[in-house]
Short mmCIF file of C-alpha atoms and ligand atoms in Angstrom, two decimals:
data_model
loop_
_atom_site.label_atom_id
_atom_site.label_comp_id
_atom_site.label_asym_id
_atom_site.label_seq_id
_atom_site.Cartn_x
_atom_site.Cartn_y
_atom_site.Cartn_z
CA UNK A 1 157.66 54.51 207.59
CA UNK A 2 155.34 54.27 210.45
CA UNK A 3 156.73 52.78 213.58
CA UNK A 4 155.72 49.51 214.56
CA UNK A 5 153.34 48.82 217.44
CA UNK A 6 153.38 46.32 219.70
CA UNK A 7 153.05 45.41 223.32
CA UNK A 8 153.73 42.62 225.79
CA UNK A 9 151.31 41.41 227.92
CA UNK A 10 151.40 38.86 230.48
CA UNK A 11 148.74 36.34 230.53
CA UNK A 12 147.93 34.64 233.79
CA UNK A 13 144.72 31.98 233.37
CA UNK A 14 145.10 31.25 236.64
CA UNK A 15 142.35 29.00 239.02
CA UNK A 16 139.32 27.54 237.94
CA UNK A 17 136.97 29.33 235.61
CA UNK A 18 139.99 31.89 235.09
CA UNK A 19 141.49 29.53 232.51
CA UNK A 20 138.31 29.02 230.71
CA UNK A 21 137.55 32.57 230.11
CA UNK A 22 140.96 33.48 229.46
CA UNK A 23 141.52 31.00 226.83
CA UNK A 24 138.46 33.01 225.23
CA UNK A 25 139.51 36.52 225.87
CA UNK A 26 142.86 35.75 224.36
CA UNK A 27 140.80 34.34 221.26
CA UNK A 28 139.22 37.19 221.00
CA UNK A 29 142.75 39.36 221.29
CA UNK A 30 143.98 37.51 218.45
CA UNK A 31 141.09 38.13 216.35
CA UNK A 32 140.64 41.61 217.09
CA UNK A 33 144.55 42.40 216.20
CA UNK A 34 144.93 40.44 213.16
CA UNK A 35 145.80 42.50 210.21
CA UNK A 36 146.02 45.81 211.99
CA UNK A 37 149.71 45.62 212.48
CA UNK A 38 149.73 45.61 216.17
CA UNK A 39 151.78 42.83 217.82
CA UNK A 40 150.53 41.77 220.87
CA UNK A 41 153.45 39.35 222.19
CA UNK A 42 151.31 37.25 224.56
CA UNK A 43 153.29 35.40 226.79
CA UNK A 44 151.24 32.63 228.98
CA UNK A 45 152.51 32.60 232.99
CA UNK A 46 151.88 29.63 234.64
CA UNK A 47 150.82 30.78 238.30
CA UNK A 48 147.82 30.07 240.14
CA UNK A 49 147.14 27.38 243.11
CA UNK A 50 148.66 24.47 240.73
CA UNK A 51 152.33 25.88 240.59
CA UNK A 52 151.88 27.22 244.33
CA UNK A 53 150.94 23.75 245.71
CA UNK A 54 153.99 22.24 243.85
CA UNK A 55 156.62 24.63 244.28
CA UNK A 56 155.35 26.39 247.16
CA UNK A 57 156.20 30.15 245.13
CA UNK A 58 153.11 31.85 244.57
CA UNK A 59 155.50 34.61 242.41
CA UNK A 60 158.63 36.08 243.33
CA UNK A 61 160.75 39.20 243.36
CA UNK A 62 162.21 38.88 240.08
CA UNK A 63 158.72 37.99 238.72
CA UNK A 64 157.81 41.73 239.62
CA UNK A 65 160.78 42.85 238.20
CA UNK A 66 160.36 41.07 235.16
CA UNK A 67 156.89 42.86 234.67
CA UNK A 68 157.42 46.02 235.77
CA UNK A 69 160.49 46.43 232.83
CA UNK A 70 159.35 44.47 230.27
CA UNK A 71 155.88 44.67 230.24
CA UNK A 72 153.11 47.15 229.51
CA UNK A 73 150.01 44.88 230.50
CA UNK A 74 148.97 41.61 232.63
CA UNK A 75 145.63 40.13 231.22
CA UNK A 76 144.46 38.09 234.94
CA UNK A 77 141.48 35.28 234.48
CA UNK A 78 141.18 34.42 237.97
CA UNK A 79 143.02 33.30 240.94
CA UNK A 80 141.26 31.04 243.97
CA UNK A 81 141.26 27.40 245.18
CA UNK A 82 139.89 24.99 247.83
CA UNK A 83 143.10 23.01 247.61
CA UNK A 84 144.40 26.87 249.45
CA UNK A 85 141.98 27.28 251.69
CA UNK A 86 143.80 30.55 253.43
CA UNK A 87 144.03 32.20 249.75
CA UNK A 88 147.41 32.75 250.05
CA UNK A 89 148.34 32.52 246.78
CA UNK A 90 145.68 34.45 245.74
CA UNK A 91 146.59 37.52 248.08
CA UNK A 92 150.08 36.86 247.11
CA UNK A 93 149.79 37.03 243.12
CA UNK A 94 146.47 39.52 242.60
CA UNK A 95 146.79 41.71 246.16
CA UNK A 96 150.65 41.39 245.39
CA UNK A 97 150.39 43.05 241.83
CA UNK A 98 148.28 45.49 242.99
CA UNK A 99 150.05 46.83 245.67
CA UNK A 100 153.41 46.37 244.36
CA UNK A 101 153.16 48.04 241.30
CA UNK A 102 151.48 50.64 242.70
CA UNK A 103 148.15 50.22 240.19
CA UNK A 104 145.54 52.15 242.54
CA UNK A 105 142.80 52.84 240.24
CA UNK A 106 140.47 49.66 240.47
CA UNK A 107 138.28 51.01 237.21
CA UNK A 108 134.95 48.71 237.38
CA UNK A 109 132.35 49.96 234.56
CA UNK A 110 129.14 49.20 234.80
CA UNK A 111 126.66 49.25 231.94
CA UNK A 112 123.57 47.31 230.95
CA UNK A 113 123.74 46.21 227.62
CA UNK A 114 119.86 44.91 227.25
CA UNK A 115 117.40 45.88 229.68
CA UNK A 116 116.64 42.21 229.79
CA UNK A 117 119.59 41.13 231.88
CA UNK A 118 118.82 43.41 235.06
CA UNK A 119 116.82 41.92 237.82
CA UNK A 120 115.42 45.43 238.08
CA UNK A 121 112.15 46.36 237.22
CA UNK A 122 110.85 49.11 234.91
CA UNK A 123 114.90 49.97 233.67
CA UNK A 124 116.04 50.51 230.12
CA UNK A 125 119.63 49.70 229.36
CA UNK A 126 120.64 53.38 229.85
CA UNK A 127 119.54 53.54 233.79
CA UNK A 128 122.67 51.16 234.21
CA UNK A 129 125.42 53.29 233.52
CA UNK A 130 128.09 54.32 235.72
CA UNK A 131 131.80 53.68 236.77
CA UNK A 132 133.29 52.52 239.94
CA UNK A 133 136.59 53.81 241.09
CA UNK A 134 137.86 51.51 243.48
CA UNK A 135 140.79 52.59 245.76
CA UNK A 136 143.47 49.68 245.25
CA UNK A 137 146.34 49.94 247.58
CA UNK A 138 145.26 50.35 250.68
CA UNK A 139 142.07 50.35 253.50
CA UNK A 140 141.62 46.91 255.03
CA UNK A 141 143.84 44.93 252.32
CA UNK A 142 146.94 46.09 253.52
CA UNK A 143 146.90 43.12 255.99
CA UNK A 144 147.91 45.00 258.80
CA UNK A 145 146.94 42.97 261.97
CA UNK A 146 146.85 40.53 264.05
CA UNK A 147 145.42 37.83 266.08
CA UNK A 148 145.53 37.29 269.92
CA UNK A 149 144.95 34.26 272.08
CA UNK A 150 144.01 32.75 268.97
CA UNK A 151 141.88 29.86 269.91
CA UNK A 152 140.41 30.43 273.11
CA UNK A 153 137.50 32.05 273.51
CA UNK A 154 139.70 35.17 274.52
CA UNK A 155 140.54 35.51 270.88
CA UNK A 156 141.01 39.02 269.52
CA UNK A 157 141.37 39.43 265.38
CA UNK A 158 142.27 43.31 264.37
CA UNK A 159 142.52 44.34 260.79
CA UNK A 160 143.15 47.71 260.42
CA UNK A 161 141.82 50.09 257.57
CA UNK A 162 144.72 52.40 256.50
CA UNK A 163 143.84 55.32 254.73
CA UNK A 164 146.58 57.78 253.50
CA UNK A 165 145.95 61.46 252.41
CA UNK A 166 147.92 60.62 248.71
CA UNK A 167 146.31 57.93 248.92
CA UNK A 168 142.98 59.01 249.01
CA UNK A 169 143.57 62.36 246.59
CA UNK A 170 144.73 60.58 243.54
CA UNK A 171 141.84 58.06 243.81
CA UNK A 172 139.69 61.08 244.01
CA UNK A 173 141.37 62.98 241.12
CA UNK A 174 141.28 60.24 239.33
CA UNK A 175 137.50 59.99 239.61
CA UNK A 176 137.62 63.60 238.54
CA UNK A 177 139.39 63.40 235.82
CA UNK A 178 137.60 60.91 234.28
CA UNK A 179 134.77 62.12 234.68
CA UNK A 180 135.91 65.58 232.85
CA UNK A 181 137.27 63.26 229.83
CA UNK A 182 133.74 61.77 229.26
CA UNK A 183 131.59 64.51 229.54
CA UNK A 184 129.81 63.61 232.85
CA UNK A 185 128.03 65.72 235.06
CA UNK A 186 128.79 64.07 238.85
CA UNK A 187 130.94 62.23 241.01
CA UNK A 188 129.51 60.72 244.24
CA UNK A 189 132.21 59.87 246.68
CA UNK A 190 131.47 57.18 249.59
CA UNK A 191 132.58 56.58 252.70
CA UNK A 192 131.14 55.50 256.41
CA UNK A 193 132.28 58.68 257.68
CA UNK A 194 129.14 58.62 260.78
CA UNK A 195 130.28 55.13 261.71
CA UNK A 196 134.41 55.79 260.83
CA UNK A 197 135.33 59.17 262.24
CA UNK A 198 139.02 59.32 261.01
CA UNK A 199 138.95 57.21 257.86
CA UNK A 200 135.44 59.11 256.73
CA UNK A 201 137.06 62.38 258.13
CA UNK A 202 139.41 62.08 255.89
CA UNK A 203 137.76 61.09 252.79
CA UNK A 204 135.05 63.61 253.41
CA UNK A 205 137.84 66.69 253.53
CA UNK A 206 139.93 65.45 250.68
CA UNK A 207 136.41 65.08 248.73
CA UNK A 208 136.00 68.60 249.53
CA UNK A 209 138.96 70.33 248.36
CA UNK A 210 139.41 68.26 245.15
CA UNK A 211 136.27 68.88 244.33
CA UNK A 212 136.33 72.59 244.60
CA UNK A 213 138.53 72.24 241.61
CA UNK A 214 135.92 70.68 239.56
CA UNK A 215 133.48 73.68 239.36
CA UNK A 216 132.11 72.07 236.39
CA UNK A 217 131.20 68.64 238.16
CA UNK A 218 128.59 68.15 240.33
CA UNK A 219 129.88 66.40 243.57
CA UNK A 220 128.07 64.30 246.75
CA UNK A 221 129.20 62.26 249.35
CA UNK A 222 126.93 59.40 250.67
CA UNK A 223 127.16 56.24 253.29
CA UNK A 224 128.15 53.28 251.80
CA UNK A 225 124.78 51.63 253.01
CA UNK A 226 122.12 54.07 251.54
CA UNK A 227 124.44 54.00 248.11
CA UNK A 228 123.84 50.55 248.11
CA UNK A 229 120.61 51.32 248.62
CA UNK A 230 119.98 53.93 245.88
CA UNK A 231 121.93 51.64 243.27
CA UNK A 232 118.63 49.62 243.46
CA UNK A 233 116.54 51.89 243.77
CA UNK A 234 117.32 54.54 241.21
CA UNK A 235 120.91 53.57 239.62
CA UNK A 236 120.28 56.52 236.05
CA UNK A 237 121.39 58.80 238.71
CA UNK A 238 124.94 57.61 239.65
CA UNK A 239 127.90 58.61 236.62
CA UNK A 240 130.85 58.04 238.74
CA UNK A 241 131.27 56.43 242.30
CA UNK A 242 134.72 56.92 243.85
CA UNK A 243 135.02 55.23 247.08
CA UNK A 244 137.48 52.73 249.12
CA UNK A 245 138.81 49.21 248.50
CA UNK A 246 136.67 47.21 250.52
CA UNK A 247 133.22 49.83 250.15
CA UNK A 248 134.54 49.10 246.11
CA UNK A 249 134.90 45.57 246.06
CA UNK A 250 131.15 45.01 247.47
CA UNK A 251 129.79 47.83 245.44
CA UNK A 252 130.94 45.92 242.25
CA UNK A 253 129.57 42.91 242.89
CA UNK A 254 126.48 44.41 243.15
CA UNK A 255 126.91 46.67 240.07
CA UNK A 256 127.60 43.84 238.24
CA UNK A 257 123.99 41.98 239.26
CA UNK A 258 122.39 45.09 238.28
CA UNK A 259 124.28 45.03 234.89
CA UNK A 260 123.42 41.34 233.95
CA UNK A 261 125.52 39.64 236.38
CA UNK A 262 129.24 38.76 237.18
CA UNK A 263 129.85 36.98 233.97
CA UNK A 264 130.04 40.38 232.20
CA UNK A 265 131.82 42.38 234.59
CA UNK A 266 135.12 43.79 233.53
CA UNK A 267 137.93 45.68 235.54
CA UNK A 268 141.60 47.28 235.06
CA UNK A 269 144.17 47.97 237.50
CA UNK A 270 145.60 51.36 236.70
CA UNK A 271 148.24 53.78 237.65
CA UNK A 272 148.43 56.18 234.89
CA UNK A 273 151.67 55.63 232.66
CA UNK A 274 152.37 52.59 233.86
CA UNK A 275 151.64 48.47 233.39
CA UNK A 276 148.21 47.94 233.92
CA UNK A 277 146.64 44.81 235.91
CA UNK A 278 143.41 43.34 233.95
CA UNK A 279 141.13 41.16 234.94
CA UNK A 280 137.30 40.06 235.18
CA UNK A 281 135.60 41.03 238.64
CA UNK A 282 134.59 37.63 239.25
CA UNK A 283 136.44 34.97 240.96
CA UNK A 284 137.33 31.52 239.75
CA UNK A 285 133.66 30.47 240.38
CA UNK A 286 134.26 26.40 242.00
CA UNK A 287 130.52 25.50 241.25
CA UNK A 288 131.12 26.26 237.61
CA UNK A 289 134.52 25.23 236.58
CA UNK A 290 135.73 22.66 234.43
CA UNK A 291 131.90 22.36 233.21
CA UNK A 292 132.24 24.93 229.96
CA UNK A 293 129.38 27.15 231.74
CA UNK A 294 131.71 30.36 232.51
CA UNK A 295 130.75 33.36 230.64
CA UNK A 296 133.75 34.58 229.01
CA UNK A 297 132.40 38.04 227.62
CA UNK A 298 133.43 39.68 231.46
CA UNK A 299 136.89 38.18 230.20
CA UNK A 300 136.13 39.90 227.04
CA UNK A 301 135.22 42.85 227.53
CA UNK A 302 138.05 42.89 229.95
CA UNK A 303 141.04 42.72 227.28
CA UNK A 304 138.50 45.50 225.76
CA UNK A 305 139.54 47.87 228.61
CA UNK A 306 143.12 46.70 228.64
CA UNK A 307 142.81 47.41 224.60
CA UNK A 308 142.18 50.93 225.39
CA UNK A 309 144.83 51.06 228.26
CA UNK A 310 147.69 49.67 225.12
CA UNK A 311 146.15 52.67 223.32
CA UNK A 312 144.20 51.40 220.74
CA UNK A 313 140.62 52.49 221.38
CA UNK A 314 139.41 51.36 217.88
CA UNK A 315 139.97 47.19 219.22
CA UNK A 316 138.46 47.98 222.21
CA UNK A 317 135.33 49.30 220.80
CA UNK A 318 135.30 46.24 218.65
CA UNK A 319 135.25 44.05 221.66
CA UNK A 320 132.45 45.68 223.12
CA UNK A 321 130.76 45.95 219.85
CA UNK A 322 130.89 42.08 219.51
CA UNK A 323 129.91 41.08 222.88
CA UNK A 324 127.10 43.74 222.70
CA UNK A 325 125.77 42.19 218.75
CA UNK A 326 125.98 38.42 220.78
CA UNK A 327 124.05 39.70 223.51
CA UNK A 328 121.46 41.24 221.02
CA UNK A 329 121.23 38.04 219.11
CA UNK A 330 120.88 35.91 221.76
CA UNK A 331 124.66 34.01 221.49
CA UNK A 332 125.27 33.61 225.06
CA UNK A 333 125.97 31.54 228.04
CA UNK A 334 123.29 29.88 230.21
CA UNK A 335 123.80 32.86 232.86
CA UNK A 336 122.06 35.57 230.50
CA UNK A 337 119.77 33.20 229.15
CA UNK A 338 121.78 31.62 225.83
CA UNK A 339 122.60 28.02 225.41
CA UNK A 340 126.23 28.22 224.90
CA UNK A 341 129.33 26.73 226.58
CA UNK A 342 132.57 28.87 227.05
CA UNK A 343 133.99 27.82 223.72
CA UNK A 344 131.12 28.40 220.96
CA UNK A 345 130.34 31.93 223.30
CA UNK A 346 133.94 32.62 222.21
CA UNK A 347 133.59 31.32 219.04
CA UNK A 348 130.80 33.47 218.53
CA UNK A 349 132.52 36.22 219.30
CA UNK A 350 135.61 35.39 216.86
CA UNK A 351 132.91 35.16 214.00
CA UNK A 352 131.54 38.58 214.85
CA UNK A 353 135.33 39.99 214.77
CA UNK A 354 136.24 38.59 211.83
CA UNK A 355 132.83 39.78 209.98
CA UNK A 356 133.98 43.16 211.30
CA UNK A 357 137.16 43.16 209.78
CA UNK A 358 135.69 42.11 206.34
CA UNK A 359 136.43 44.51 203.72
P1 LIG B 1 132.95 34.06 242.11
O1 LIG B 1 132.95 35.38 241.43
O2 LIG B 1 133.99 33.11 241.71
O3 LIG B 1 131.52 33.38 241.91
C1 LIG B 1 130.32 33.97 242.38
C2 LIG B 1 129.12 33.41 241.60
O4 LIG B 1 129.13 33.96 240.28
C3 LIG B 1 129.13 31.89 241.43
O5 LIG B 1 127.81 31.41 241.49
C4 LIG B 1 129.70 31.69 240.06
O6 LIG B 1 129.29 30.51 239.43
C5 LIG B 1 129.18 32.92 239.31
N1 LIG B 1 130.14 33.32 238.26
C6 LIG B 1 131.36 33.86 238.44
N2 LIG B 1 131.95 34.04 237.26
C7 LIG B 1 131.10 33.62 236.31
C8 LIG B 1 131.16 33.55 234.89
N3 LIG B 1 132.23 33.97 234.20
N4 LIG B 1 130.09 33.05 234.23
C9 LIG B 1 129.00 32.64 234.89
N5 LIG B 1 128.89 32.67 236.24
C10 LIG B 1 129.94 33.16 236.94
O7 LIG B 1 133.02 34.37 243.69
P2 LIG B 1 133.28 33.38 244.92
O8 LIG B 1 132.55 32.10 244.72
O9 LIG B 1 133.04 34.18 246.12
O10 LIG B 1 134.84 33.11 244.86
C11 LIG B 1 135.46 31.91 244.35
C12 LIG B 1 136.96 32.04 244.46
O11 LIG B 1 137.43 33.09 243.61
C13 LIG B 1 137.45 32.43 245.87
O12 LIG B 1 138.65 31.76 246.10
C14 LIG B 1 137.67 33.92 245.77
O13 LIG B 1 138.62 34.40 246.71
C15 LIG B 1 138.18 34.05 244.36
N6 LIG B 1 138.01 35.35 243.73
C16 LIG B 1 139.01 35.77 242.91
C17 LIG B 1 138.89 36.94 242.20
C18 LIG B 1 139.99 37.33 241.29
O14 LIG B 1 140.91 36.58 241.05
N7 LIG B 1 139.98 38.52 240.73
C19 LIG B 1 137.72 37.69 242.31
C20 LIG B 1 136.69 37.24 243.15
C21 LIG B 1 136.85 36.07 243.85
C1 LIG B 2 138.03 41.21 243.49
C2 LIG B 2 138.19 40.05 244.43
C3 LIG B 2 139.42 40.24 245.31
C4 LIG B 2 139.21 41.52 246.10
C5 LIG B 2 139.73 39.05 246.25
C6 LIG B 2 139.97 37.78 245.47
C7 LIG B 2 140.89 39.31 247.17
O1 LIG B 2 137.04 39.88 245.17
O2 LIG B 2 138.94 41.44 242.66
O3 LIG B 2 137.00 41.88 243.53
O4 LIG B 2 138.55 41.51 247.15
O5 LIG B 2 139.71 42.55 245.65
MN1 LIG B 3 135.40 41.16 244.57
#
């Protein structure tokens, strides 16, 4: 008899738009799962700025314990609210589960799915088509720091940028080995190595040696700035971009615009082996929520990614496929042009899933 699948996965809506789009993606998880004889035991957690504003716990000890034993994924919509203006919760809960359980591949694809939806001229859908690997657990997030005569004009504010050689190599290796698994043909690595001596120094030497056991794989290393650049300007040549947390985090955002904007943007959290953190790259988007505008195919196409992470590559492709046949049809949010609200985009979705599964 053939054992039976299943995995647990923790499913934290979160702030603002985060519920809206999660309520989708989860939707979509049950559709996609029905009748293959994987259990997905989702189990809803409550925290965002709501709990944290009434019990003052933005998640505790035995929270992380909790997931790291009994869990194999977290499925994230969004955390971020004006009612916390200093983010703590935010920090606490997303920077918290990424630094605590240790997940330090930030894996942001980036892919076009009509040339319609990127503000760039003269591109077909396959100019836009590369992955960002994000280092997670360290640079400028650490919140190492402090302030000085805080409040007088004398004020000094240092944050420091903490780079670690492991740190750096298995973000690099992982970039690597990716790239290996899918065939492609270069990795560009970047960095700010003529502004930032030692953190670039660093990067820029670990680069090198992994690298030289890649013969097969092209390999670069450019400033942050003229990558930005050259996403614009000619983004068919970039495969794989491996580069720090904070050079990552803007890098996305703009990877996303080029891609059709934030509202399709998916990411995972990922050490190898382990529970995996998923989530969309955008935020809980204040000017939107609570008005059925969010796009929920970045939330999507995000339990597509933790789909593959659970192991089952055939559901993830049928996410993608789905959001891909709405795009195509023209079933879509106001952002990519559609008329939809969050609920009939998801909707539309479900239909396309279950017209899949049809025998
Ligand atoms: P944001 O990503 O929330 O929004 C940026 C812009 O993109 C807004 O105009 C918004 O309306 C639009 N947008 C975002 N998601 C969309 C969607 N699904 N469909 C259509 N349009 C969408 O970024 P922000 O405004 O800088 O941040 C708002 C809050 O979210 C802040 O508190 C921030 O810290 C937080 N944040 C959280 C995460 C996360 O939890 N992973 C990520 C980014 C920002
Ligand atoms: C992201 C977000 C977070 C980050 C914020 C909310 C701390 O922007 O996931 O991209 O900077 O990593
Ligand atoms: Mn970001």
């Amino acid at each position: 008899m053939k054992a039976r699948e299943m995995a647990k996965v923790a499913v934290i809506p979160g702030d603002g738009v985060g519920k809206e789009v999660t309520r989708e993606a989860v939707k979509a998880l049950r559709a996609v799962t029905e009748g293959t004889g994987f259990e997905l035991d989702l189990v809803e957690w409550p925290h965002g700025a709501d709990r944290y504003l009434e019990t003052g716990e933005a998640i505790t000890d035995a929270e992380f314990a909790d997931l790291q034993s009994n869990y194999q994924a977290i499925l994230l919509g969004a955390l971020g609210d004006s009612r916390v203006p200093g983010n703590e919760h935010a920090r606490q809960i997303l920077l918290g589960m990424r630094f605590r359980l240790d997940l330090y591949v930030n894996f942001r694809p980036v892919r076009l799915f009509h040339e319609r939806l990127t503000p760039l001229r003269d591109k077909r859908a396959e100019d836009v088509n590369f992955v960002i690997f994000r280092e997670n657990t360290e640079g400028v997030y650490v919140g190492m720091g402090g302030t000085f005569k805080q409040g007088t004009p004398d004020e000094v504010a240092i944050q420091e940028d903490v780079n670690t050689r492991k740190g750096v190599e298995r973000i690099i290796r992982a970039a690597f080995e990716y790239a290996r698994r899918n065939g492609l043909t270069r990795v560009t690595m970047s960095d700010k190595a003529n502004a930032m001596e030692f953190a670039g120094g660093l990067w820029r030497r670990v680069f090198k040696l992994v690298s030289a056991e890649y013969g097969d794989i092209e390999s670069e290393a450019l400033y942050v700035d003229m990558l930005a650049m050259d996403m614009v300007r000619r983004p068919e040549r970039y495969q794989v971009i491996v580069t720090g947390n904070l050079f990552g985090d803007i890098l996305s955002d703009l990877g996303a615009q080029l891609a059709g904007g934030l509202g399709l943007s998916p990411s995972g959290n990922i050490h190898p082996g382990r529970i995996g953190l998923f989530e969309p790259v955008h935020g809980s988007a204040p000017d939107i929520a609570g008005k059925n505008l969010a796009n929920p195919f970045a939330a999507i196409l995000t339990a597509g990614l933790m789909m593959e992470h659970l192991g089952r590559p055939a559901e993830a492709a049928k996410l993608e496929d789905a959001v891909r046949a709405c795009i195509l049809a023209g079933e879509a949010t106001t952002d990519l042009g559609g008329t939809l609200g969050t609920q009939a985009a998801g909707d539309a979705i479900v239909r396309r899933l279950s017209v899949a599964d049809a025998p």
